[in-house]
Amino acid sequence: MRIGFSLPQLGTLAHQAADIASFAREAEALGAGSLWVGDRLLAPVEPTVGYPPGADTIPDEFHRILDPFAMLTVAATATENVLLGSNVLNAPWYPPALLARSLTTIDVVSRGRLVPGFGVGWSPEEFQAAGIPIKERGARMDECLDALKQLWTADVAEYGGRHWQVPPTHAYLKPVQRPHPPIYIGGFAPASMRRVAQRGDGWLPILPVPGDVDPGMAITAPMSQIRQLAEEEGRDPGAIDMILRVYPDQTATIDQVVTAIGRAVEEAGVEHLLVDLMFLAKSIDHTLEMADTILRRV
């Protein structure tokens, strides 16, 4: 089983940016199997959509954020073996050519350790700041993934969509991973699950902590549905992977996190998970202490 952790990207930890490399090295030395980033752009003062869903505000942790591509690059140069993932990058914000350039660079620098995860986003203000109509997010996501695969697999890449275009271009620099890094997609909505079945190599579910969530229902049942949809699309359902995000809130304890991980492994057969300690972390040292405790107890 592989257990990963989020890099110190958000909240007060973002002010300790100079320690990102040492955090990545120490987390790898402790036994972490992967390191992860998210993708926030704004913390609106008066959000149209709050977080978590149903709230009318944005958490204080989202008021400070470091760039996900830079974070992954620093971690790539500071480590040797851990996988480096995004959960998730908001694909509709990014022209595919720019996204391909950044992600290819990270995969090359890390010698093939990139695990790119994508989502459609949810904040209207972030889409406004990115200059992208939020109503187009699903279509832009699909086109972005299709164009990304072209740039990653064709020596002369070309894509013509309604929202994104890539004129014929020489694209000789490829990711280390072939045919391309595995594409993971987050989301529980029907459109997101079908997107995984059609275009993804894996799914990124979330398990909140604390919470009376049955891993079998929250993970296994949707995963079975995704694999059924993949089979309907003519794909091998067994080739669809899963990486679980264990997501403790401010009230969670490490005991609850360890219990949630145990249930996910036993009841849902999870083999790779990441623990996002954003809401519990007081400092980088504290984050490493919690990671060490989790790794020793699981």
mmCIF file of C-alpha atoms in Angstrom, residues 29 34 37 81-82 112 117 142 195 198 207 217 231 245 248 260 270 285 291 295:
data_model
loop_
_atom_site.group_PDB
_atom_site.id
_atom_site.type_symbol
_atom_site.label_atom_id
_atom_site.label_comp_id
_atom_site.label_asym_id
_atom_site.label_seq_id
_atom_site.Cartn_x
_atom_site.Cartn_y
_atom_site.Cartn_z
ATOM 1 C CA ALA A 29 12.591 9.465 4.248
ATOM 2 C CA SER A 34 3.566 10.243 -2.910
ATOM 3 C CA VAL A 37 -0.737 19.624 -4.585
ATOM 4 C CA ASN A 81 11.295 7.926 -5.590
ATOM 5 C CA VAL A 82 7.989 9.388 -4.380
ATOM 6 C CA GLY A 112 8.694 9.801 -14.734
ATOM 7 C CA GLY A 117 -5.115 14.623 -11.516
ATOM 8 C CA ASP A 142 -12.875 17.276 -22.169
ATOM 9 C CA ARG A 195 -15.426 11.342 -17.985
ATOM 10 C CA GLN A 198 -14.149 7.732 -21.280
ATOM 11 C CA LEU A 207 -13.226 10.281 2.149
ATOM 12 C CA MET A 217 -20.758 2.830 -0.587
ATOM 13 C CA GLU A 231 -16.710 -1.362 -20.408
ATOM 14 C CA ARG A 245 -7.935 11.353 -0.760
ATOM 15 C CA PRO A 248 -9.724 15.379 7.753
ATOM 16 C CA ALA A 260 -10.629 5.805 8.268
ATOM 17 C CA VAL A 270 -7.691 0.885 -1.459
ATOM 18 C CA ASP A 285 7.329 20.113 11.601
ATOM 19 C CA ALA A 291 2.675 11.938 8.805
ATOM 20 C CA LEU A 295 2.766 5.836 8.578
#
